[in-house]
Short mmCIF file of C-alpha atoms in Angstrom, two decimals:
data_model
loop_
_atom_site.label_atom_id
_atom_site.label_comp_id
_atom_site.label_asym_id
_atom_site.label_seq_id
_atom_site.Cartn_x
_atom_site.Cartn_y
_atom_site.Cartn_z
CA MET A 1 0.00 0.00 0.00
CA LYS A 2 1.80 2.29 -0.89
CA LYS A 3 0.81 5.86 -0.53
CA ALA A 4 3.75 8.09 0.18
CA ASN A 5 1.40 10.29 2.15
CA LEU A 6 0.31 7.46 4.49
CA LEU A 7 2.99 8.15 7.13
CA LEU A 8 3.51 9.79 10.44
CA LEU A 9 6.45 10.60 12.66
CA ILE A 10 6.20 10.63 16.40
CA SER A 11 9.00 12.54 18.13
CA VAL A 12 9.64 12.87 21.83
CA SER A 13 11.74 15.84 22.99
CA MET A 14 14.64 15.45 25.42
CA LEU A 15 15.04 17.55 28.53
CA GLY A 16 16.39 20.99 27.82
CA PHE A 17 16.46 20.61 24.04
CA LEU A 18 14.52 22.58 21.44
CA THR A 19 12.26 20.66 19.08
CA SER A 20 12.38 21.09 15.35
CA CYS A 21 9.46 23.47 15.76
CA GLY A 22 11.52 25.68 18.04
CA GLU A 23 9.44 25.02 21.18
CA ASN A 24 10.84 24.56 24.67
CA ASN A 25 9.83 21.24 26.19
CA ASN A 26 10.37 19.50 29.49
CA ASP A 27 11.26 15.90 30.22
CA ASN A 28 7.64 14.75 30.05
CA THR A 29 6.67 16.12 26.65
CA LEU A 30 6.00 13.71 23.80
CA ASN A 31 6.08 15.51 20.45
CA ILE A 32 4.08 13.86 17.68
CA ILE A 33 4.38 14.90 14.04
CA CYS A 34 1.63 13.32 11.91
CA LEU A 35 0.84 13.75 8.25
CA SER A 36 -2.80 14.63 7.60
CA ALA A 37 -3.64 12.14 4.88
CA SER A 38 -6.04 9.42 3.85
CA TYR A 39 -6.17 7.72 7.24
CA GLY A 40 -6.86 11.11 8.78
CA GLU A 41 -5.88 12.55 12.15
CA GLU A 42 -8.77 11.55 14.37
CA TRP A 43 -7.29 8.21 15.38
CA ILE A 44 -3.91 9.64 16.43
CA ASN A 45 -5.63 12.44 18.33
CA SER A 46 -7.63 9.82 20.21
CA LEU A 47 -4.49 7.84 21.06
CA LYS A 48 -2.82 11.05 22.22
CA GLU A 49 -5.68 11.65 24.64
CA LYS A 50 -5.70 8.05 25.84
CA PHE A 51 -1.94 8.09 26.37
CA GLU A 52 -2.02 11.31 28.38
CA ASN A 53 -4.85 10.01 30.55
CA ALA A 54 -2.93 6.82 31.26
CA ASN A 55 0.36 8.63 31.91
CA GLN A 56 -0.37 11.52 34.24
CA GLY A 57 2.19 14.29 33.88
CA VAL A 58 3.06 13.38 30.29
CA THR A 59 2.05 15.87 27.61
CA VAL A 60 1.66 14.87 23.97
CA ASN A 61 2.31 17.75 21.57
CA LEU A 62 0.77 16.81 18.20
CA LYS A 63 1.80 18.51 14.96
CA THR A 64 0.58 17.42 11.53
CA SER A 65 2.83 17.74 8.50
CA TYR A 66 2.86 16.49 4.92
CA ASP A 67 6.67 16.50 5.05
CA ALA A 68 6.96 14.02 7.92
CA ASN A 69 9.19 11.68 5.92
CA GLN A 70 11.61 14.49 5.18
CA LEU A 71 11.64 15.33 8.87
CA ILE A 72 12.66 11.77 9.73
CA GLU A 73 15.63 11.84 7.38
CA SER A 74 16.62 15.34 8.47
CA HIS A 75 16.43 14.53 12.17
CA LEU A 76 18.29 11.23 11.86
CA SER A 77 21.23 13.08 10.31
CA SER A 78 21.22 15.72 13.06
CA LYS A 79 23.59 15.61 16.02
CA LYS A 80 20.76 16.83 18.23
CA ASN A 81 18.01 14.43 17.22
CA THR A 82 15.36 14.57 19.95
CA ASP A 83 12.93 12.15 18.30
CA ASP A 84 11.79 8.99 20.04
CA LEU A 85 9.40 7.20 17.73
CA TYR A 86 8.78 6.99 13.99
CA ILE A 87 5.74 5.59 12.21
CA SER A 88 6.18 5.91 8.48
CA VAL A 89 6.12 4.36 5.04
CA GLY A 90 8.93 3.99 2.51
CA THR A 91 11.93 1.82 1.77
CA THR A 92 14.33 4.20 3.54
CA TRP A 93 13.66 2.37 6.80
CA LYS A 94 15.83 -0.49 5.53
CA THR A 95 18.79 1.82 4.97
CA ASN A 96 18.33 3.45 8.36
CA ALA A 97 18.18 0.06 10.08
CA ALA A 98 21.30 -1.12 8.22
CA GLN A 99 23.20 2.01 9.21
CA GLY A 100 22.38 1.58 12.90
CA TYR A 101 20.00 4.51 13.27
CA PHE A 102 17.24 2.41 14.84
CA GLU A 103 17.03 0.81 18.26
CA GLU A 104 16.79 -2.97 18.58
CA LEU A 105 13.24 -3.96 19.53
CA ASP A 106 13.84 -7.65 20.31
CA SER A 107 12.89 -7.22 23.97
CA LEU A 108 9.76 -5.23 23.10
CA LEU A 109 8.47 -8.18 21.10
CA GLU A 110 8.39 -10.21 24.33
CA GLU A 111 6.52 -7.58 26.36
CA GLU A 112 2.88 -8.16 27.20
CA VAL A 113 0.02 -6.66 25.22
CA ASP A 114 -3.57 -7.82 25.80
CA GLY A 115 -2.49 -10.83 27.84
CA GLY A 116 0.13 -12.17 25.43
CA SER A 117 3.41 -11.15 23.85
CA LEU A 118 3.51 -8.31 21.35
CA LYS A 119 5.25 -10.68 18.93
CA ASN A 120 2.29 -13.06 18.91
CA LYS A 121 -0.08 -10.16 18.35
CA VAL A 122 1.58 -9.27 15.03
CA SER A 123 -0.56 -10.39 12.09
CA ASP A 124 0.45 -13.63 10.41
CA GLU A 125 1.59 -11.99 7.16
CA TYR A 126 4.26 -10.04 9.07
CA GLN A 127 5.54 -12.81 11.33
CA GLY A 128 8.34 -13.62 8.88
CA SER A 129 9.45 -10.01 8.49
CA LEU A 130 10.09 -8.96 12.07
CA TYR A 131 13.84 -9.50 11.97
CA PHE A 132 16.34 -7.61 9.84
CA THR A 133 19.52 -9.37 8.66
CA ARG A 134 22.54 -7.07 8.88
CA SER A 135 25.70 -7.38 6.81
CA ASP A 136 27.46 -9.27 9.64
CA GLY A 137 24.76 -11.93 9.57
CA THR A 138 23.13 -10.93 12.86
CA GLN A 139 19.37 -10.57 13.04
CA HIS A 140 17.42 -8.12 15.17
CA CYS A 141 14.05 -6.45 15.12
CA TYR A 142 14.51 -2.81 14.18
CA ARG A 143 10.99 -2.07 12.98
CA LEU A 144 7.45 -3.18 13.63
CA PRO A 145 4.78 -3.18 10.92
CA TRP A 146 2.19 -0.42 10.86
CA THR A 147 -0.92 -1.20 8.81
CA SER A 148 -2.23 -4.34 7.19
CA GLY A 149 -3.79 -2.70 4.17
CA ILE A 150 -6.32 -4.57 2.10
CA GLY A 151 -6.48 -3.88 -1.62
CA GLY A 152 -8.27 -5.32 -4.60
CA ILE A 153 -11.61 -4.72 -6.28
CA TYR A 154 -13.89 -2.13 -4.73
CA TYR A 155 -17.37 -1.78 -6.19
CA ASN A 156 -20.45 0.44 -6.09
CA SER A 157 -23.03 -1.87 -4.52
CA ALA A 158 -25.85 0.64 -5.21
CA MET A 159 -25.07 0.36 -8.92
CA PHE A 160 -24.99 -3.44 -8.75
CA GLU A 161 -28.48 -3.44 -7.24
CA LYS A 162 -29.97 -0.67 -9.37
CA TYR A 163 -28.97 -2.20 -12.69
CA GLY A 164 -29.69 -5.80 -11.68
CA TRP A 165 -26.14 -7.08 -11.92
CA SER A 166 -26.25 -8.76 -8.50
CA ALA A 167 -29.53 -10.50 -9.35
CA TRP A 168 -28.14 -11.51 -12.75
CA LEU A 169 -25.06 -13.11 -11.20
CA LYS A 170 -27.15 -15.10 -8.73
CA LYS A 171 -29.54 -16.23 -11.46
CA THR A 172 -26.83 -17.09 -14.00
CA TYR A 173 -24.50 -18.86 -11.58
CA SER A 174 -26.31 -21.15 -9.15
CA THR A 175 -23.38 -21.21 -6.71
CA ASN A 176 -23.20 -17.42 -6.47
CA LYS A 177 -24.70 -16.25 -3.17
CA THR A 178 -23.14 -12.80 -2.82
CA GLY A 179 -24.29 -10.98 -5.95
CA VAL A 180 -20.70 -10.05 -6.84
CA PRO A 181 -18.21 -12.05 -8.94
CA GLU A 182 -16.89 -14.96 -6.89
CA THR A 183 -14.80 -16.50 -9.68
CA PHE A 184 -12.76 -15.10 -12.53
CA THR A 185 -15.28 -16.58 -14.97
CA GLU A 186 -18.02 -14.58 -13.29
CA LEU A 187 -15.90 -11.41 -13.27
CA LYS A 188 -15.23 -11.71 -16.99
CA ALA A 189 -18.88 -12.43 -17.71
CA LEU A 190 -19.99 -9.43 -15.64
CA CYS A 191 -17.65 -7.17 -17.60
CA GLU A 192 -19.21 -8.42 -20.82
CA LYS A 193 -22.73 -7.82 -19.47
CA ILE A 194 -21.95 -4.29 -18.30
CA ASN A 195 -20.53 -3.50 -21.73
CA ASN A 196 -23.55 -5.01 -23.51
CA ASP A 197 -26.03 -3.20 -21.25
CA ARG A 198 -24.57 0.16 -22.34
CA ILE A 199 -26.12 2.08 -19.45
CA ALA A 200 -25.54 5.82 -19.70
CA VAL A 201 -23.28 7.51 -17.19
CA PRO A 202 -25.40 9.63 -14.81
CA GLY A 203 -25.50 13.16 -16.22
CA ASP A 204 -23.77 12.25 -19.49
CA ARG A 205 -25.78 10.16 -21.95
CA THR A 206 -22.93 10.24 -24.47
CA LYS A 207 -20.93 7.80 -22.35
CA ALA A 208 -21.71 4.29 -21.12
CA ILE A 209 -20.80 2.92 -17.71
CA LYS A 210 -17.66 0.78 -17.92
CA PRO A 211 -16.77 -2.21 -15.74
CA PHE A 212 -13.54 -0.63 -14.41
CA VAL A 213 -11.63 2.58 -13.93
CA TYR A 214 -8.03 2.53 -12.68
CA THR A 215 -5.03 4.75 -12.05
CA GLY A 216 -2.32 4.34 -14.64
CA ALA A 217 -0.14 6.83 -12.80
CA ASN A 218 -0.02 4.42 -9.83
CA ASN A 219 0.15 1.11 -11.64
CA ASP A 220 1.57 -0.65 -8.58
CA TYR A 221 -2.08 -0.67 -7.38
CA PHE A 222 -2.55 -3.59 -9.77
CA ASP A 223 -0.26 -5.63 -7.50
CA TYR A 224 -3.11 -5.81 -4.99
CA LEU A 225 -5.04 -7.95 -7.47
CA THR A 226 -2.29 -9.74 -9.42
CA LEU A 227 -0.29 -10.79 -6.36
CA SER A 228 -3.46 -12.16 -4.74
CA TRP A 229 -4.01 -14.28 -7.85
CA TRP A 230 -0.36 -15.32 -7.57
CA GLY A 231 -1.09 -16.45 -4.02
CA GLN A 232 -4.11 -18.42 -5.21
CA LEU A 233 -1.92 -20.26 -7.73
CA ALA A 234 1.36 -20.75 -5.86
CA GLY A 235 0.42 -20.56 -2.18
CA LYS A 236 2.04 -18.60 0.63
CA GLU A 237 4.81 -21.11 1.37
CA ALA A 238 6.08 -21.22 -2.21
CA ILE A 239 6.03 -17.42 -2.43
CA GLN A 240 7.98 -17.10 0.81
CA GLU A 241 10.55 -19.52 -0.59
CA PHE A 242 10.78 -17.40 -3.74
CA LEU A 243 11.24 -14.26 -1.63
CA LYS A 244 14.50 -15.66 -0.27
CA TYR A 245 15.95 -14.52 -3.62
CA ASP A 246 18.60 -17.25 -3.40
CA SER A 247 19.01 -17.85 -7.14
CA VAL A 248 18.93 -15.80 -10.33
CA ASP A 249 16.88 -18.63 -11.86
CA ASN A 250 14.00 -17.63 -9.58
CA TYR A 251 13.21 -14.93 -12.14
CA ASP A 252 13.08 -17.34 -15.08
CA ALA A 253 9.46 -18.45 -15.48
CA SER A 254 10.63 -21.38 -17.62
CA LYS A 255 12.73 -22.72 -14.72
CA ASN A 256 10.92 -21.60 -11.58
CA GLN A 257 7.40 -22.90 -11.03
CA THR A 258 6.51 -20.15 -8.55
CA TYR A 259 7.51 -17.40 -10.95
CA ALA A 260 5.62 -19.16 -13.71
CA ALA A 261 2.57 -18.82 -11.47
CA LEU A 262 3.15 -15.04 -11.28
CA LYS A 263 3.30 -14.96 -15.07
CA GLU A 264 0.00 -16.86 -15.19
CA ALA A 265 -1.55 -14.46 -12.65
CA THR A 266 -0.44 -11.56 -14.84
CA SER A 267 -2.17 -13.15 -17.81
CA TYR A 268 -5.45 -13.20 -15.85
CA TRP A 269 -4.98 -9.52 -15.06
CA ASN A 270 -4.26 -8.81 -18.73
CA ASP A 271 -7.38 -10.68 -19.80
CA ILE A 272 -9.47 -8.07 -18.01
CA PHE A 273 -7.51 -4.84 -18.21
CA GLY A 274 -5.81 -5.45 -21.54
CA ASN A 275 -9.29 -5.27 -23.09
CA SER A 276 -9.98 -1.57 -23.64
CA ASP A 277 -13.74 -2.22 -23.67
CA ASN A 278 -13.54 -3.01 -19.95
CA VAL A 279 -12.10 0.32 -18.80
CA VAL A 280 -12.90 4.01 -18.86
CA GLU A 281 -11.09 5.80 -21.64
CA GLY A 282 -7.73 7.37 -20.76
CA CYS A 283 -7.02 5.35 -17.62
CA GLU A 284 -3.36 4.92 -18.57
CA SER A 285 -2.61 8.48 -17.47
CA LYS A 286 -5.15 8.97 -14.68
CA THR A 287 -3.98 9.85 -11.19
CA ALA A 288 -5.38 7.91 -8.26
CA SER A 289 -7.59 10.83 -7.24
CA ASN A 290 -8.96 11.27 -10.79
CA ALA A 291 -9.73 7.56 -11.08
CA GLN A 292 -11.47 7.61 -7.70
CA LYS A 293 -13.50 10.65 -8.70
CA GLU A 294 -14.72 9.00 -11.89
CA PHE A 295 -15.59 5.83 -9.97
CA ILE A 296 -17.59 7.79 -7.40
CA ASN A 297 -19.31 9.83 -10.13
CA GLY A 298 -20.66 6.66 -11.70
CA MET A 299 -18.43 6.20 -14.74
CA ALA A 300 -17.45 2.68 -13.69
CA ALA A 301 -18.84 -0.11 -11.55
CA MET A 302 -15.50 -1.18 -10.05
CA ILE A 303 -12.00 0.10 -9.27
CA VAL A 304 -8.72 -1.51 -8.18
CA ASP A 305 -7.60 0.39 -5.10
CA GLY A 306 -6.55 0.23 -1.45
CA ASP A 307 -8.57 0.65 1.74
CA TRP A 308 -7.70 4.35 1.98
CA LEU A 309 -10.30 4.79 -0.77
CA TYR A 310 -13.02 4.98 1.87
CA ASN A 311 -11.51 8.04 3.54
CA ASP A 312 -10.68 9.63 0.18
CA TYR A 313 -14.34 9.25 -0.69
CA ILE A 314 -15.94 10.59 2.47
CA ALA A 315 -13.45 13.45 2.68
CA GLY A 316 -14.24 14.83 -0.75
CA TYR A 317 -17.77 13.79 -1.66
CA GLU A 318 -21.24 13.73 -0.21
CA LYS A 319 -22.66 10.29 0.45
CA SER A 320 -25.63 9.43 -1.75
CA ASP A 321 -28.03 6.62 -2.45
CA SER A 322 -26.43 6.17 -5.88
CA PHE A 323 -23.00 5.29 -4.47
CA LYS A 324 -22.31 2.72 -1.77
CA LEU A 325 -18.73 1.51 -1.44
CA LYS A 326 -17.98 -2.13 -0.74
CA LEU A 327 -15.01 -4.48 -1.10
CA MET A 328 -15.34 -7.84 -2.80
CA LYS A 329 -13.19 -10.87 -2.16
CA THR A 330 -10.70 -11.29 -5.00
CA PRO A 331 -12.45 -13.58 -7.52
CA ILE A 332 -11.03 -17.10 -7.63
CA ILE A 333 -9.23 -17.99 -10.85
CA GLU A 334 -9.72 -21.33 -12.59
CA ASN A 335 -6.44 -22.98 -11.60
CA ALA A 336 -6.39 -21.75 -8.00
CA GLN A 337 -4.90 -24.27 -5.59
CA TYR A 338 -5.03 -21.90 -2.63
CA PRO A 339 -8.27 -19.92 -3.14
CA ASN A 340 -8.31 -18.23 0.27
CA THR A 341 -4.87 -16.63 -0.06
CA SER A 342 -4.44 -12.87 -0.31
CA TYR A 343 -1.68 -10.30 -0.69
CA VAL A 344 -1.59 -7.63 2.02
CA ILE A 345 -0.31 -4.07 1.52
CA GLY A 346 2.30 -2.61 3.86
CA GLU A 347 5.71 -4.31 3.65
CA ASP A 348 7.35 -0.89 3.24
CA GLN A 349 5.82 0.54 6.41
CA TYR A 350 7.46 0.68 9.80
CA ILE A 351 7.32 1.70 13.43
CA ALA A 352 10.83 2.38 14.77
CA ILE A 353 12.63 4.03 17.67
CA PRO A 354 15.76 6.03 16.79
CA LYS A 355 18.93 4.86 18.50
CA THR A 356 19.49 8.34 19.96
CA SER A 357 16.18 8.39 21.82
CA SER A 358 16.34 9.26 25.52
CA HIS A 359 12.72 8.19 26.07
CA LYS A 360 12.80 4.65 24.74
CA GLU A 361 10.52 3.20 27.43
CA LEU A 362 7.95 5.94 26.93
CA ALA A 363 8.05 5.33 23.18
CA LYS A 364 7.55 1.60 23.73
CA SER A 365 4.54 2.34 25.92
CA PHE A 366 2.97 4.36 23.12
CA ILE A 367 3.63 1.52 20.66
CA LYS A 368 1.93 -0.95 23.01
CA LEU A 369 -1.14 1.28 23.26
CA MET A 370 -1.23 1.67 19.50
CA VAL A 371 -1.11 -2.09 18.75
CA SER A 372 -3.47 -3.12 21.56
CA ASP A 373 -7.07 -4.12 20.89
CA GLU A 374 -8.04 -0.64 22.01
CA GLY A 375 -5.64 0.93 19.53
CA CYS A 376 -6.63 -1.39 16.69
CA ASN A 377 -10.33 -0.69 17.18
CA THR A 378 -9.63 3.04 17.41
CA PHE A 379 -7.84 2.86 14.07
CA LEU A 380 -10.66 0.85 12.49
CA GLU A 381 -13.40 3.14 13.79
CA GLN A 382 -11.69 6.44 13.02
CA ALA A 383 -9.19 5.70 10.21
CA HIS A 384 -11.32 2.97 8.59
CA GLY A 385 -8.28 0.77 8.13
CA PHE A 386 -6.55 -2.16 9.79
CA LEU A 387 -3.39 -2.12 11.85
CA ALA A 388 -1.01 -5.04 11.36
CA TYR A 389 -2.02 -6.70 14.63
CA LYS A 390 -4.51 -9.39 15.57
CA CYS A 391 -7.74 -8.06 16.98
CA ASN A 392 -11.36 -9.14 17.34
CA TYR A 393 -13.04 -6.56 15.13
CA SER A 394 -16.48 -8.10 15.52
CA SER A 395 -16.75 -6.19 18.81
CA SER A 396 -16.08 -2.81 17.22
CA GLY A 397 -19.77 -1.97 17.07
CA LEU A 398 -19.46 -0.40 13.63
CA SER A 399 -22.50 -0.76 11.39
CA ASP A 400 -21.03 0.88 8.28
CA GLU A 401 -21.66 -1.32 5.22
CA TYR A 402 -18.15 -0.81 3.84
CA ILE A 403 -16.45 -1.68 7.14
CA SER A 404 -18.64 -4.75 7.47
CA SER A 405 -17.71 -5.90 3.95
CA ALA A 406 -14.00 -5.29 4.61
CA ILE A 407 -14.08 -7.29 7.85
CA GLU A 408 -15.97 -10.11 6.14
CA VAL A 409 -13.48 -10.24 3.27
CA ARG A 410 -10.49 -10.22 5.62
CA ASN A 411 -11.94 -12.99 7.75
CA SER A 412 -12.50 -15.13 4.64
CA TYR A 413 -8.76 -15.35 3.92
CA THR A 414 -7.00 -18.20 5.69
CA SER A 415 -3.55 -17.26 4.37
CA THR A 416 -2.09 -13.77 3.86
CA PHE A 417 1.34 -12.60 2.75
CA THR A 418 3.42 -9.54 1.90
CA ASN A 419 6.41 -9.27 -0.43
CA PHE A 420 8.91 -8.49 2.35
CA SER A 421 12.20 -10.39 2.28
CA ASN A 422 15.07 -10.75 4.71
CA ASN A 423 17.50 -11.32 1.86
CA ARG A 424 20.25 -8.72 1.82
CA LYS A 425 19.68 -7.92 -1.85
CA TYR A 426 16.11 -6.90 -1.03
CA LEU A 427 17.12 -5.02 2.11
CA CYS A 428 19.65 -3.05 0.08
CA ASN A 429 16.86 -2.02 -2.34
CA TYR A 430 18.26 -3.88 -5.35
CA ILE A 431 15.43 -6.29 -6.15
CA ASP A 432 11.74 -6.91 -5.63
CA VAL A 433 9.08 -9.31 -6.91
CA TRP A 434 9.39 -7.86 -10.42
CA CYS A 435 13.21 -7.93 -10.25
CA THR A 436 13.10 -4.11 -10.20
CA ALA A 437 10.12 -1.77 -9.89
CA ALA A 438 10.84 -0.48 -13.41
CA LEU A 439 10.05 -3.93 -14.80
CA ARG A 440 6.54 -4.09 -13.35
CA PRO A 441 4.82 -5.14 -16.61
CA TYR A 442 1.43 -3.43 -16.46
CA SER A 443 2.20 -0.28 -18.45
CA SER A 444 4.00 -2.08 -21.28
CA LEU A 445 1.14 -4.58 -21.54
CA LEU A 446 -1.50 -1.87 -21.55
CA ASN A 447 0.23 0.15 -24.28
CA LYS A 448 0.91 -3.06 -26.23
CA SER A 449 4.67 -2.37 -26.41
CA ARG A 450 5.42 -5.80 -24.91
CA THR A 451 3.70 -9.15 -24.77
CA ILE A 452 3.61 -11.10 -21.51
CA ASP A 453 6.32 -13.41 -22.83
CA GLN A 454 8.51 -10.44 -23.73
CA ALA A 455 7.91 -8.70 -20.40
CA PHE A 456 8.94 -11.76 -18.40
CA SER A 457 11.89 -12.36 -20.70
CA ASP A 458 13.04 -8.81 -19.89
CA ILE A 459 12.78 -9.60 -16.18
CA ALA A 460 14.87 -12.78 -16.49
CA SER A 461 17.48 -10.96 -18.62
CA THR A 462 17.81 -8.05 -16.19
CA ALA A 463 18.20 -10.44 -13.28
CA ARG A 464 21.02 -12.30 -15.03
CA GLN A 465 22.79 -9.05 -15.88
CA GLY A 466 22.56 -7.55 -12.39
CA TRP A 467 22.77 -10.57 -10.11
CA GLU A 468 26.52 -10.62 -9.49
CA TYR A 469 26.66 -6.90 -8.80
CA TRP A 470 23.62 -6.99 -6.49
CA THR A 471 25.05 -9.96 -4.62
CA ASN A 472 28.47 -8.37 -4.11
CA SER A 473 26.98 -5.00 -3.16
CA SER A 474 24.73 -6.51 -0.50
CA LYS A 475 27.46 -8.27 1.46
#
């Protein structure tokens, strides 16, 4: 999940020092810098209040800033860094951990939260990514995960009901009980029906409603769908084995069965989005906000997005009877061996304590509040997202239809994974699932400059060319 603006920095001032804002603070002041973005500020304001009430004499000074990530890097390079806790998103956390800027959190993992260890409270998809392998071979926990974002196909349920698509799916497919596509076959058939129905866009009878709109400017959003299909084909264990990045042949789909499954998953994606009839015109250049706006305004029935879409919607548009947001479970493809497997957004997010902190225990206390059931439910209720920690959300008391659909979808997955790796080549930012981010194939497939075979051949070739250098550079 990967919005650069989904980050926040929490900084605690040291006695007698000036903060970056130029304010005088005493020993009991906790300075929080939080970006006002898609998850909003309400949840962190609530945790601030809860923390102050539980720690009499401690003051939390909250400042919101879009430039929080820049503040982190600036403060870490300062000789007078007064920060105590960072919660952010971005691959720079790996560099900072490697360079010794972050405190080891091994002992924090064993501390109690909600009657058990914090380590056991971490969601399953992050259990394998808690420890960072340094160049000397030692492993320590330098960062905790932040959110467990859920991405995939979001749909306008009001449109599905109004135009009879839900009823059509149930009537056409006897096993369909939800009124949304449950299999890839049903998804493809629904796209064809929407196109054949040629229903006019509200307010513009010159245009017909399309099955999908998407953001071409953020084509990594497609990972939320394609990697889930990869999980359905290959399974979590095989993907985790691939993510060890122990051989250049891993990137050769003709030699590696797991990577061949990613190629197959990409072909399913291409079967839908490579067909221009299925998408709103001009999607290749649309920003995320423009795609969301067109979805909300009724130009498409579905969109591939992340769970921040809910807040983006309610922040900028009035709710109406013609638009009701819901999340569907990723449709099951024909050859799925692991149908209840899903990719989870957030491997590039982190919660970390800088090594220079003089309030490490206070920072750890805030982390424990944040990841507790109380903190998780606060985040769900006020940020409308999920923290990367186990929690019984059925007790949240929320009646919102979107939240209910998101909880139901999450609970339906028995296996979840991220694309985090402890391999040094990954930690040094040399490789990822697509070999490099530049080789993510969606754009070249959409503009027809490459076939799937050519795109994956490029990936295998780049891996062979760079492998020795990446290996030597990551030692």
